[in-house]
JSON list of C-alpha atoms in Angstrom, two decimals:
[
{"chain": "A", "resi": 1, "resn": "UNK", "atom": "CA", "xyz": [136.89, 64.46, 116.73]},
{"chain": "A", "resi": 2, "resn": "UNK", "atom": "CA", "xyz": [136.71, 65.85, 113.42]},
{"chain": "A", "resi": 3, "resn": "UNK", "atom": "CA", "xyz": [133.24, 67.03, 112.43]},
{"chain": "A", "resi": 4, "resn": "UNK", "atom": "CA", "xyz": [131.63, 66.37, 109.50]},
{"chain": "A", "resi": 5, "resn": "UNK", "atom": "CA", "xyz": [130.84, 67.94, 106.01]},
{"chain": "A", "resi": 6, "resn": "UNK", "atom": "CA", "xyz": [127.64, 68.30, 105.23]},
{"chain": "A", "resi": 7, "resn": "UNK", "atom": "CA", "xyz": [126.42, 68.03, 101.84]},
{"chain": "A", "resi": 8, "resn": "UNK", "atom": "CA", "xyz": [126.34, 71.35, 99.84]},
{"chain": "A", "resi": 9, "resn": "UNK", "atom": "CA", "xyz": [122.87, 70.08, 98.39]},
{"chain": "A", "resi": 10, "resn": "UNK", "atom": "CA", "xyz": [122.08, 69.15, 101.70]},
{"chain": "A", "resi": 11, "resn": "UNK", "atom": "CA", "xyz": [123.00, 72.39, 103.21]},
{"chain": "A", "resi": 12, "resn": "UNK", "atom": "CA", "xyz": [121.15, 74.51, 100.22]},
{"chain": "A", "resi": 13, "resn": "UNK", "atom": "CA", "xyz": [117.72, 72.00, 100.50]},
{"chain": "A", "resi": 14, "resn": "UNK", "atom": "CA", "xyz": [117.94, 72.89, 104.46]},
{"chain": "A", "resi": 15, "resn": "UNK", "atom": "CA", "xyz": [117.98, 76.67, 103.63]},
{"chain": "A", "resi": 16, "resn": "UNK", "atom": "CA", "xyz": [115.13, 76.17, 101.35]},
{"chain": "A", "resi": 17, "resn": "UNK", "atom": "CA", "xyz": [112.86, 74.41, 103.86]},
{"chain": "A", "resi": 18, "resn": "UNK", "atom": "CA", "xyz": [114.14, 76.99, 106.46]},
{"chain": "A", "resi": 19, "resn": "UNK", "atom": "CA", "xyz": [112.97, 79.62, 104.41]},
{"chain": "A", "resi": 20, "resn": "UNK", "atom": "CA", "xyz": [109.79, 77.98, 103.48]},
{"chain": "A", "resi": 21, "resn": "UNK", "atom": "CA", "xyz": [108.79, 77.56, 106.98]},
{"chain": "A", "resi": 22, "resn": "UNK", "atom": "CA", "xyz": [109.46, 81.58, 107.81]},
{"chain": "A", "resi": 23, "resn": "UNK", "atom": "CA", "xyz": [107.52, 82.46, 104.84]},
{"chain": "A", "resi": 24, "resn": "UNK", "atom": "CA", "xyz": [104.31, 80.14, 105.95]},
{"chain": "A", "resi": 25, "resn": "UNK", "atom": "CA", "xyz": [104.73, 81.58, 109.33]},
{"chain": "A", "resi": 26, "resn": "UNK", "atom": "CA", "xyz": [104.84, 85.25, 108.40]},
{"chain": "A", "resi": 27, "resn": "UNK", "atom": "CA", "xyz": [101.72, 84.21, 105.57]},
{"chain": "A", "resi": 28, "resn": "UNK", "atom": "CA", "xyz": [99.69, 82.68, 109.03]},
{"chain": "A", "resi": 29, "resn": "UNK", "atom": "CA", "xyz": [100.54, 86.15, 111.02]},
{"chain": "A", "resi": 30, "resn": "UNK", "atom": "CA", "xyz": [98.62, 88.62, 108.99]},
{"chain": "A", "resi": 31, "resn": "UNK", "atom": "CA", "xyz": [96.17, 86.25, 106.37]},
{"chain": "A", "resi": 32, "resn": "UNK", "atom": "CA", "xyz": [94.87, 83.53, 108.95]},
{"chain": "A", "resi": 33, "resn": "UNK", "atom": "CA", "xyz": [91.23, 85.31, 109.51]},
{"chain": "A", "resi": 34, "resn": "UNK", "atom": "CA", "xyz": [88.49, 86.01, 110.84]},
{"chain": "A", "resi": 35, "resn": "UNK", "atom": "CA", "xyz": [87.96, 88.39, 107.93]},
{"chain": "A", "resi": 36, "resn": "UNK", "atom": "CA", "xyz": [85.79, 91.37, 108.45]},
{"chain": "A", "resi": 37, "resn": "UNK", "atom": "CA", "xyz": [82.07, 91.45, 106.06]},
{"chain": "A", "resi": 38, "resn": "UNK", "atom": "CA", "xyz": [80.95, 93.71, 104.32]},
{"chain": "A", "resi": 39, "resn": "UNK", "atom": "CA", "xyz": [79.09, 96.40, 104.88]},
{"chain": "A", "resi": 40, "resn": "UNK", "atom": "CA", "xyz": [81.71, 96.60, 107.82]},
{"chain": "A", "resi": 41, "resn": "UNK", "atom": "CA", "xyz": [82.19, 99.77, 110.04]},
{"chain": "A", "resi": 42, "resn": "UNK", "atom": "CA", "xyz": [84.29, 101.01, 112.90]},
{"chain": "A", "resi": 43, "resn": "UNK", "atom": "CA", "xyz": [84.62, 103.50, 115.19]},
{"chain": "A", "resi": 44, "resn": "UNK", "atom": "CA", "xyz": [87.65, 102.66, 116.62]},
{"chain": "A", "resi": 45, "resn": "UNK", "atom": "CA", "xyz": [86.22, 103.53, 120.10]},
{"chain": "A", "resi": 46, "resn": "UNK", "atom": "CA", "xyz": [88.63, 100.17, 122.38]},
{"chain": "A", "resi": 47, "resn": "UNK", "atom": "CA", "xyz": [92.03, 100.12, 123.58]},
{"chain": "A", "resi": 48, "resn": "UNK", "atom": "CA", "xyz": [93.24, 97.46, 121.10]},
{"chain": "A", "resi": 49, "resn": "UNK", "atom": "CA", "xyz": [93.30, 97.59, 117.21]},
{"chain": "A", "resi": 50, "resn": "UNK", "atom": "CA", "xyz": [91.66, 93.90, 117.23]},
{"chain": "A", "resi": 51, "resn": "UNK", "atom": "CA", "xyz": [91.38, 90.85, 115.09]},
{"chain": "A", "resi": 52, "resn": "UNK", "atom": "CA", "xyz": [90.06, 92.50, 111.71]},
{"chain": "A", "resi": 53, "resn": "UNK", "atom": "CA", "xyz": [93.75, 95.21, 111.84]},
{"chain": "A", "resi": 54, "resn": "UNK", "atom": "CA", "xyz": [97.25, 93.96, 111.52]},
{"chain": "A", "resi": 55, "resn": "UNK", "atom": "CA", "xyz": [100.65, 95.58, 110.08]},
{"chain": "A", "resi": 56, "resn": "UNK", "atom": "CA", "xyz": [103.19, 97.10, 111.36]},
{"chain": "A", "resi": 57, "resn": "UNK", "atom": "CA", "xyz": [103.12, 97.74, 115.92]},
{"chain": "A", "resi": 58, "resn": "UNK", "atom": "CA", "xyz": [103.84, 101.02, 115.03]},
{"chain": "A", "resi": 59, "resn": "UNK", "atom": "CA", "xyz": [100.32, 101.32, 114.54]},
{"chain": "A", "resi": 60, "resn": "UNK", "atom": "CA", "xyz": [98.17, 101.72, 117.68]},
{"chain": "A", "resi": 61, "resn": "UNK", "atom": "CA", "xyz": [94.46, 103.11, 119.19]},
{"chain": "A", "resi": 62, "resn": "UNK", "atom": "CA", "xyz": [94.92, 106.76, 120.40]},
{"chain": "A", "resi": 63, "resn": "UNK", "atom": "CA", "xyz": [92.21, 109.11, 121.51]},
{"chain": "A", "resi": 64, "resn": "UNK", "atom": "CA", "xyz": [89.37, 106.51, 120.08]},
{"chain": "A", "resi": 65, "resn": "UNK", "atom": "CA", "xyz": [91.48, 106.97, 116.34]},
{"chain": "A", "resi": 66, "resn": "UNK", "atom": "CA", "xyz": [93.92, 105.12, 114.68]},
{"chain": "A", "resi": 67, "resn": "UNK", "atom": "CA", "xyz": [97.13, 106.79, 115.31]},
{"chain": "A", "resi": 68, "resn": "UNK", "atom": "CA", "xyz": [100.71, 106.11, 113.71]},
{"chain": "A", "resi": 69, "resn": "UNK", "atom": "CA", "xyz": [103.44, 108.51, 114.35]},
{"chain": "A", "resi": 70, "resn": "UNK", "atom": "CA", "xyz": [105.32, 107.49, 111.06]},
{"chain": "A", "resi": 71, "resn": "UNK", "atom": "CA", "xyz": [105.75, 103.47, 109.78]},
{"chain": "A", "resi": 72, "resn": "UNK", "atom": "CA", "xyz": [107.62, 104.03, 106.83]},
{"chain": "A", "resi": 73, "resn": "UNK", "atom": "CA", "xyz": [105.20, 102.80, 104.49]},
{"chain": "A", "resi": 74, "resn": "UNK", "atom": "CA", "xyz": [104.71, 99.75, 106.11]},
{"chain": "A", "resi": 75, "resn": "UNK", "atom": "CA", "xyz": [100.19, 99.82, 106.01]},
{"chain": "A", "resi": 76, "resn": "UNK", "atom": "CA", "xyz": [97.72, 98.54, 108.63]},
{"chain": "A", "resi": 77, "resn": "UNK", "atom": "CA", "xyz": [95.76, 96.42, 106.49]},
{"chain": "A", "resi": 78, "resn": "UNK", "atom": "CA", "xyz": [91.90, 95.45, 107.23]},
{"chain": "A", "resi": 79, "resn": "UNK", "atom": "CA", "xyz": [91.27, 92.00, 106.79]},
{"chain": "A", "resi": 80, "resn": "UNK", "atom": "CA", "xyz": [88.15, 92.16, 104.37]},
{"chain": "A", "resi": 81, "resn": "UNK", "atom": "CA", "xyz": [87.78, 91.57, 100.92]},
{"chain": "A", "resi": 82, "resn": "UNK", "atom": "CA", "xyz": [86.38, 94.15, 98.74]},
{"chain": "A", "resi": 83, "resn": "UNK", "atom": "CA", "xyz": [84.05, 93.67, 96.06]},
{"chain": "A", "resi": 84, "resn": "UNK", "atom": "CA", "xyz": [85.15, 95.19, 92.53]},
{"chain": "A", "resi": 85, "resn": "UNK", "atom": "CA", "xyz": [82.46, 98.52, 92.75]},
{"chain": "A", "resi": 86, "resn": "UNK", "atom": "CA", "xyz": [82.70, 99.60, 96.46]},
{"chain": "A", "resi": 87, "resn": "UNK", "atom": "CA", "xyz": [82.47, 103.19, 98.72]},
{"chain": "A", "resi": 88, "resn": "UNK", "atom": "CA", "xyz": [85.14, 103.75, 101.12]},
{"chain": "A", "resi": 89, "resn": "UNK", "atom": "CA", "xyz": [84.72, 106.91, 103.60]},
{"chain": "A", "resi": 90, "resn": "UNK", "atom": "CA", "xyz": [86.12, 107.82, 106.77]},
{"chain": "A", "resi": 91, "resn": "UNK", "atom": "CA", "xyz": [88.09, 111.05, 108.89]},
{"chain": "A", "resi": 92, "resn": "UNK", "atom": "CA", "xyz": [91.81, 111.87, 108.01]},
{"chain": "A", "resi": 93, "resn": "UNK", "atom": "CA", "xyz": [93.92, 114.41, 110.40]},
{"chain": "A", "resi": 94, "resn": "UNK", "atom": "CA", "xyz": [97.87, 115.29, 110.31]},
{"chain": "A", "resi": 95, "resn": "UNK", "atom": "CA", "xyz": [99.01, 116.85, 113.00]},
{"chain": "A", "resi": 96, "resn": "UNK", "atom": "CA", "xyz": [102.24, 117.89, 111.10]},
{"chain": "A", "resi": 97, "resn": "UNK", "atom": "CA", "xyz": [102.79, 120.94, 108.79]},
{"chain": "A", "resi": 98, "resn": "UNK", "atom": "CA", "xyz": [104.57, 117.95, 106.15]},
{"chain": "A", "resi": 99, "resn": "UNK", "atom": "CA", "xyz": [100.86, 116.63, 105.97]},
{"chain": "A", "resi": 100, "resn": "UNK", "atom": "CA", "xyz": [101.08, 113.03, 104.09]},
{"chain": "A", "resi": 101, "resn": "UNK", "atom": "CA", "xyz": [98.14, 111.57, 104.89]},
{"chain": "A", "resi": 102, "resn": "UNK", "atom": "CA", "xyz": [97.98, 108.07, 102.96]},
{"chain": "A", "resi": 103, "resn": "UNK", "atom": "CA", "xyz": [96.20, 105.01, 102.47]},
{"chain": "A", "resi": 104, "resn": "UNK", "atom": "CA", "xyz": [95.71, 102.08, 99.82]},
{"chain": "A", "resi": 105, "resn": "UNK", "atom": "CA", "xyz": [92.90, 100.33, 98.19]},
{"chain": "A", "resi": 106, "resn": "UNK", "atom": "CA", "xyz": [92.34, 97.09, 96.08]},
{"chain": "A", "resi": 107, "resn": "UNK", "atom": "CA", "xyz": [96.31, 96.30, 97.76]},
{"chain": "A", "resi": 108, "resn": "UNK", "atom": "CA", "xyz": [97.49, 92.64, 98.33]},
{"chain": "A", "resi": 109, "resn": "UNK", "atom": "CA", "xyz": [96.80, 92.89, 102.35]},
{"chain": "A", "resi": 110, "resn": "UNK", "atom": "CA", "xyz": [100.88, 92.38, 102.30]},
{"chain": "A", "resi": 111, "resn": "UNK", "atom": "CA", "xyz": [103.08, 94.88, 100.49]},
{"chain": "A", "resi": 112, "resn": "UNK", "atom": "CA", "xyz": [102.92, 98.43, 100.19]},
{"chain": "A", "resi": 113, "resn": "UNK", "atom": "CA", "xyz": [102.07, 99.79, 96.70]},
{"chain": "A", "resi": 114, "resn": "UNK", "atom": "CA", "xyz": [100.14, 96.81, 95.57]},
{"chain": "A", "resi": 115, "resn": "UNK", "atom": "CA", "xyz": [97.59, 98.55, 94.45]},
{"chain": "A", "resi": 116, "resn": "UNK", "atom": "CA", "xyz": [96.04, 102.06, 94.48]},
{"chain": "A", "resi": 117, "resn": "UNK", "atom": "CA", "xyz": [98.48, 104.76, 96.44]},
{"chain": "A", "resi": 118, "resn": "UNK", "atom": "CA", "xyz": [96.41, 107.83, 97.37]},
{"chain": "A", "resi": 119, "resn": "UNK", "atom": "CA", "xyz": [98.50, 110.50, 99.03]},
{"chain": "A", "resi": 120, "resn": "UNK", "atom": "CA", "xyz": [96.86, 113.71, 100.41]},
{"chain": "A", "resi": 121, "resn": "UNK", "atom": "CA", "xyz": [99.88, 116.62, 100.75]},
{"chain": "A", "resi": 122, "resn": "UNK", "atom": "CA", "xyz": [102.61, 114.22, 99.95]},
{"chain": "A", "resi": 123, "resn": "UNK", "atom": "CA", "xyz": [106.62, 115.56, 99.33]},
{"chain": "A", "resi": 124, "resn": "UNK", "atom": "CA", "xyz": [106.30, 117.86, 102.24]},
{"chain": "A", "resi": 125, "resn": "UNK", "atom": "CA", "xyz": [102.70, 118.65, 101.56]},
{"chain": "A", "resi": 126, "resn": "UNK", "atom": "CA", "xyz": [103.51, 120.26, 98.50]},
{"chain": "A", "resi": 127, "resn": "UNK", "atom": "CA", "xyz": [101.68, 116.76, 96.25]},
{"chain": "A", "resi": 128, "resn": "UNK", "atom": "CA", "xyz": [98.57, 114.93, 96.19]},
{"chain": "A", "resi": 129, "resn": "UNK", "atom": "CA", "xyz": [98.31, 111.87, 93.53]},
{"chain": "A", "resi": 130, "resn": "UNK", "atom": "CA", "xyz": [96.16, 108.99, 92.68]},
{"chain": "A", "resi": 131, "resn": "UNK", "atom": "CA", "xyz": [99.08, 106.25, 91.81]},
{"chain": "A", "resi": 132, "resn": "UNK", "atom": "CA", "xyz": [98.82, 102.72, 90.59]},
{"chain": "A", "resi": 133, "resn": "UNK", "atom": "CA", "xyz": [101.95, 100.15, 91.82]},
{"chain": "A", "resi": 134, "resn": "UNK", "atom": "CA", "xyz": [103.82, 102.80, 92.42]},
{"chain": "A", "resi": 135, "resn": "UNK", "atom": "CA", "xyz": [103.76, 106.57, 93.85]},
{"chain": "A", "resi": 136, "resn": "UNK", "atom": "CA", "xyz": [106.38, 107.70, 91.77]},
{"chain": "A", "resi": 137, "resn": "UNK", "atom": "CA", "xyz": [105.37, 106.40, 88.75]},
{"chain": "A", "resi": 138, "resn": "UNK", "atom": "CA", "xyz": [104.46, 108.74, 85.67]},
{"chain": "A", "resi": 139, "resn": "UNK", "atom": "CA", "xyz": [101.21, 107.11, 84.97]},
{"chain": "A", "resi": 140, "resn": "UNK", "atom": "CA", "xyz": [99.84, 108.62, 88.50]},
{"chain": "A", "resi": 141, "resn": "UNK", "atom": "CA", "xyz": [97.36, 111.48, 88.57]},
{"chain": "A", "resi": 142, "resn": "UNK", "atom": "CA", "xyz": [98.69, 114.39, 90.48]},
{"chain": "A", "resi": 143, "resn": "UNK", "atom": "CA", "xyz": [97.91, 118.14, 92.12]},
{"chain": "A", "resi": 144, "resn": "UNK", "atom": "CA", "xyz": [100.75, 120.07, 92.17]},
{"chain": "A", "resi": 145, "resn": "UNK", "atom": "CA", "xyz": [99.41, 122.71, 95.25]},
{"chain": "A", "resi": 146, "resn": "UNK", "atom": "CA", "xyz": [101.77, 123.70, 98.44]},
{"chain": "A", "resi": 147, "resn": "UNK", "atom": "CA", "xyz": [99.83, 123.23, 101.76]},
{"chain": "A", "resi": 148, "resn": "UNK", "atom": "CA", "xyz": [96.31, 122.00, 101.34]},
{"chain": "A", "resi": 149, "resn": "UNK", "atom": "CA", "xyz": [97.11, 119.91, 104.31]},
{"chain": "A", "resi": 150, "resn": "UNK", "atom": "CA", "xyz": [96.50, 121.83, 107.31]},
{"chain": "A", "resi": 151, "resn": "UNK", "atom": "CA", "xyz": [97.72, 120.23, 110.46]},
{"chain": "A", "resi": 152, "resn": "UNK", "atom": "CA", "xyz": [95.00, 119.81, 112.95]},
{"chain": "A", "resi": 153, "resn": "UNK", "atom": "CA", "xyz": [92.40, 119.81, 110.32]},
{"chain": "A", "resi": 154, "resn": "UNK", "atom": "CA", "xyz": [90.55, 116.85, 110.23]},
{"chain": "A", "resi": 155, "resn": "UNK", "atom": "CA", "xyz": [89.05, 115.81, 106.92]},
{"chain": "A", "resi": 156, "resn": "UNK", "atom": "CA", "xyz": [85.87, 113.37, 105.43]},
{"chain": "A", "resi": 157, "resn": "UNK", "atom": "CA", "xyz": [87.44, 110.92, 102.37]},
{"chain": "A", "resi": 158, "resn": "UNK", "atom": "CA", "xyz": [85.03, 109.26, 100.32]},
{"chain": "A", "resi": 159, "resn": "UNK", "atom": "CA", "xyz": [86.75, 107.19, 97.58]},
{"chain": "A", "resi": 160, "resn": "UNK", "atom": "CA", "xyz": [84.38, 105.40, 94.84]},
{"chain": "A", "resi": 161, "resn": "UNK", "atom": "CA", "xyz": [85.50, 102.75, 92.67]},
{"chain": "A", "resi": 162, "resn": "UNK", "atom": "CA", "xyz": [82.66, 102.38, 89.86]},
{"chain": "A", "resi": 163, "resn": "UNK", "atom": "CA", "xyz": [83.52, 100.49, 86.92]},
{"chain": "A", "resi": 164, "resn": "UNK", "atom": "CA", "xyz": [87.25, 101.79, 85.75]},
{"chain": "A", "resi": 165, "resn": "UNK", "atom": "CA", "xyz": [87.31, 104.87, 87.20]},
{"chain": "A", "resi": 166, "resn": "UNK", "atom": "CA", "xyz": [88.68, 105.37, 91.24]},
{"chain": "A", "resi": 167, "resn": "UNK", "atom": "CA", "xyz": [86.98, 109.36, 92.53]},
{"chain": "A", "resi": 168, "resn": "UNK", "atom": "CA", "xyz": [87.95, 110.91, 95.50]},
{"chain": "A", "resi": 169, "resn": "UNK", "atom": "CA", "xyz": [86.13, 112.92, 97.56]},
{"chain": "A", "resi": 170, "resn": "UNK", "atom": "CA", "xyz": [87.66, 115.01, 100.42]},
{"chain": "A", "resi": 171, "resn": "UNK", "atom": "CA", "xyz": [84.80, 117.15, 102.28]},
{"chain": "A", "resi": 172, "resn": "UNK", "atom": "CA", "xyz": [81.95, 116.09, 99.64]},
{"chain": "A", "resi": 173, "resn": "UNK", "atom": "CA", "xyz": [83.75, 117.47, 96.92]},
{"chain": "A", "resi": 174, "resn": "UNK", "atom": "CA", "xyz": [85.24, 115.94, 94.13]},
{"chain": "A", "resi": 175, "resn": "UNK", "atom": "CA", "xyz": [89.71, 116.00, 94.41]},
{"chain": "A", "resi": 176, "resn": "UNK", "atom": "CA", "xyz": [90.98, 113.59, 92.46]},
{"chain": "A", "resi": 177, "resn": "UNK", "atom": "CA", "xyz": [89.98, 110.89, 89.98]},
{"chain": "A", "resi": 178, "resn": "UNK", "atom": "CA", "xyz": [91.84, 107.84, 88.07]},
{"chain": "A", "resi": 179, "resn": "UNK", "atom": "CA", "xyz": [90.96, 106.35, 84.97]},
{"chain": "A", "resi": 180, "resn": "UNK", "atom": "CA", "xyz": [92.53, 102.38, 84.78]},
{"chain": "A", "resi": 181, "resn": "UNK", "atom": "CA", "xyz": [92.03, 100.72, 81.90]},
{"chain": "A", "resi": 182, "resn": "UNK", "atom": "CA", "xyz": [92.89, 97.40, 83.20]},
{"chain": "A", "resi": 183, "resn": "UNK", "atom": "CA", "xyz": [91.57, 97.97, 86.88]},
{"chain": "A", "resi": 184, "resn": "UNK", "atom": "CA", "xyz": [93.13, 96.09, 90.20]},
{"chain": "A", "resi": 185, "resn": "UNK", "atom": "CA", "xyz": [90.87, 93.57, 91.62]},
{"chain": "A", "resi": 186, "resn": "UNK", "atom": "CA", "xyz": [90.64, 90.21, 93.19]},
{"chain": "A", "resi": 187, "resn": "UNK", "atom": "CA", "xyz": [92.91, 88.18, 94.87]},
{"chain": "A", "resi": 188, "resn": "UNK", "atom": "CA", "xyz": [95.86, 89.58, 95.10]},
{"chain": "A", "resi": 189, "resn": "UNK", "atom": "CA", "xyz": [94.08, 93.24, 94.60]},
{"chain": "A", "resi": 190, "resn": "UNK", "atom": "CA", "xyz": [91.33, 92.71, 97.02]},
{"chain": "A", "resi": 191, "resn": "UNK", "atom": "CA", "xyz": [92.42, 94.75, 100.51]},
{"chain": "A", "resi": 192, "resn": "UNK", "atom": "CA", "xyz": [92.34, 98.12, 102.10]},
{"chain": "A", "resi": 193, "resn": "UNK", "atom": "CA", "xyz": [94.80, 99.86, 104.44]},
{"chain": "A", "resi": 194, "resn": "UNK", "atom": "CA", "xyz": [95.61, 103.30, 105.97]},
{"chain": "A", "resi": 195, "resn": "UNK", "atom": "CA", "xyz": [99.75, 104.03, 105.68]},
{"chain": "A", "resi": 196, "resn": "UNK", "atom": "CA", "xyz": [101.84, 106.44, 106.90]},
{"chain": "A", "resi": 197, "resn": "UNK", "atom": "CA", "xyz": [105.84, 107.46, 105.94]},
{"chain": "A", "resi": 198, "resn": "UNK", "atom": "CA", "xyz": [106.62, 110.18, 108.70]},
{"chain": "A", "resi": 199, "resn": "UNK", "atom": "CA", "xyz": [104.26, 112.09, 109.86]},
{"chain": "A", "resi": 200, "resn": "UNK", "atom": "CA", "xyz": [101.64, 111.69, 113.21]},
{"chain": "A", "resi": 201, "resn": "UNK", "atom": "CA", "xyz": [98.64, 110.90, 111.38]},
{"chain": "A", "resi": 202, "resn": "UNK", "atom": "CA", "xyz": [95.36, 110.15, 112.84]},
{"chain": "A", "resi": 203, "resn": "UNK", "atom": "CA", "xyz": [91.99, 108.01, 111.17]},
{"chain": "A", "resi": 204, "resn": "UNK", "atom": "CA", "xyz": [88.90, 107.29, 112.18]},
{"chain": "A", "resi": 205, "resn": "UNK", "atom": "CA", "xyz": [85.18, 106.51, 111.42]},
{"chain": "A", "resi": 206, "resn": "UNK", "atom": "CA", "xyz": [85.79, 104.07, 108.61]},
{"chain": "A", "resi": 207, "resn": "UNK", "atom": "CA", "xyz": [82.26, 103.05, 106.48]},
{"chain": "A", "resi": 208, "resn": "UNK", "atom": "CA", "xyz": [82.88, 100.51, 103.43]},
{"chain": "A", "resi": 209, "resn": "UNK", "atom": "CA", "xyz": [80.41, 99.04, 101.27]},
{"chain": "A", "resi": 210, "resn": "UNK", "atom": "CA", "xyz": [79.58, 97.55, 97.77]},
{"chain": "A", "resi": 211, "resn": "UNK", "atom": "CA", "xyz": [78.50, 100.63, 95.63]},
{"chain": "A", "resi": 212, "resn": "UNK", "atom": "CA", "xyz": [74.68, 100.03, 95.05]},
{"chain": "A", "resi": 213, "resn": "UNK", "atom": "CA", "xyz": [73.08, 99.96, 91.59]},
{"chain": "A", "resi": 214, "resn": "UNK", "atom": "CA", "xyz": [71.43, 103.33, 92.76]},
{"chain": "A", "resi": 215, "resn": "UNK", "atom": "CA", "xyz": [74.25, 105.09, 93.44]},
{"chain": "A", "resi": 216, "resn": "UNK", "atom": "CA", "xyz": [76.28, 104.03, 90.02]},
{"chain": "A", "resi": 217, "resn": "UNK", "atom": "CA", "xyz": [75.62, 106.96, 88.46]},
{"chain": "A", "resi": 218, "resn": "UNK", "atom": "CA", "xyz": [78.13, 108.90, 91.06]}
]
């Protein structure tokens, strides 16, 4: 029997619906909720990551921490939407010499430099940077300092968005701070994550809030 031709616009409509489908699927993976509220907290203290966390399975619960041993920037995003002025604080620990440690903020809960890229001893722990849609770009802030990442060393972030301005805090003082003009926020700029490229990084004791009218003046 000889089998028959399909259609070229039959064949190219099927890979459009195929594709469709995958993308709904993946979208119903890591967006379909419960979402976490605000003022939301964790202590990471359970064997399982659980229904607020998703990203990549290289991201597990060691130790009573968040633990990744390197996902190639692919983020473990919280599933909680944060308000435009908000206070973000928890522990940070490499247990590398490279150092690295990384998250995201005001990110599309999806993609990896969607939003704010902070990097703490980046480029073999030789860079730390504030960056905005991308960590190489030459609009990010940057410290040029060789090994302020000491491996073993855990460390208290505090980042505070207020207004246009992103400050970051590392051990209650003042490291870094961003000026955006046109700041990232809303849908589409609206989630947090921790990320990771190679190095074992631990984090734990996460705290994030709306900034309060009283504390505006930070």
């Amino acid at each position: 029997m000889r089998a028959r031709k399909v259609p070229a616009a039959a064949f190219r409509n099927g890979l459009l619906l195929l594709a469709c489908l995958l993308l709904v699927h993946a979208c119903s993976k890591t967006e379909k909720g419960p979402y976490a509220t605000l003022p939301f907290s964790d202590d990471f203290e359970r064997s399982e990551l659980g229904r607020y966390w998703y990203g990549d399975p290289g991201w597990r619960i060691k130790d009573g921490q968040v633990f990744s041993e390197g996902t190639a920037n692919r983020p473990l995003w919280l599933r909680a939407r944060l308000p435009r002025e908000v206070v973000v604080e928890f522990d940070a620990r490499s247990d590398s010499t490279r150092g690295d440690i990384k998250f995201e903020i005001f990110g599309d809960g999806k993609h990896h430099a969607s939003g704010y890229i902070l990097i703490f001893g980046g480029w073999k722990n030789t860079i730390s940077t504030i960056a905005r849609l991308d960590e190489h770009g030459e609009d990010r802030v940057e410290l040029r300092q060789a090994g302020l990442v000491k491996s073993g060393k855990t460390y208290r972030f505090r980042l505070v968005r207020r207004d246009k301005v992103l400050k970051w805090y590392i051990d209650g003082k003042l490291f870094l701070d961003y000026y955006d003009s046109e700041p990232l926020h809303g849908p589409g700029h609206d989630r947090f994550a921790f990320n990771d490229w190679q190095s074992p990084l631990y984090f734990d004791n996460l705290s994030i809030r709306p900034l309060e009218p009283s504390a505006k003046n930070q």
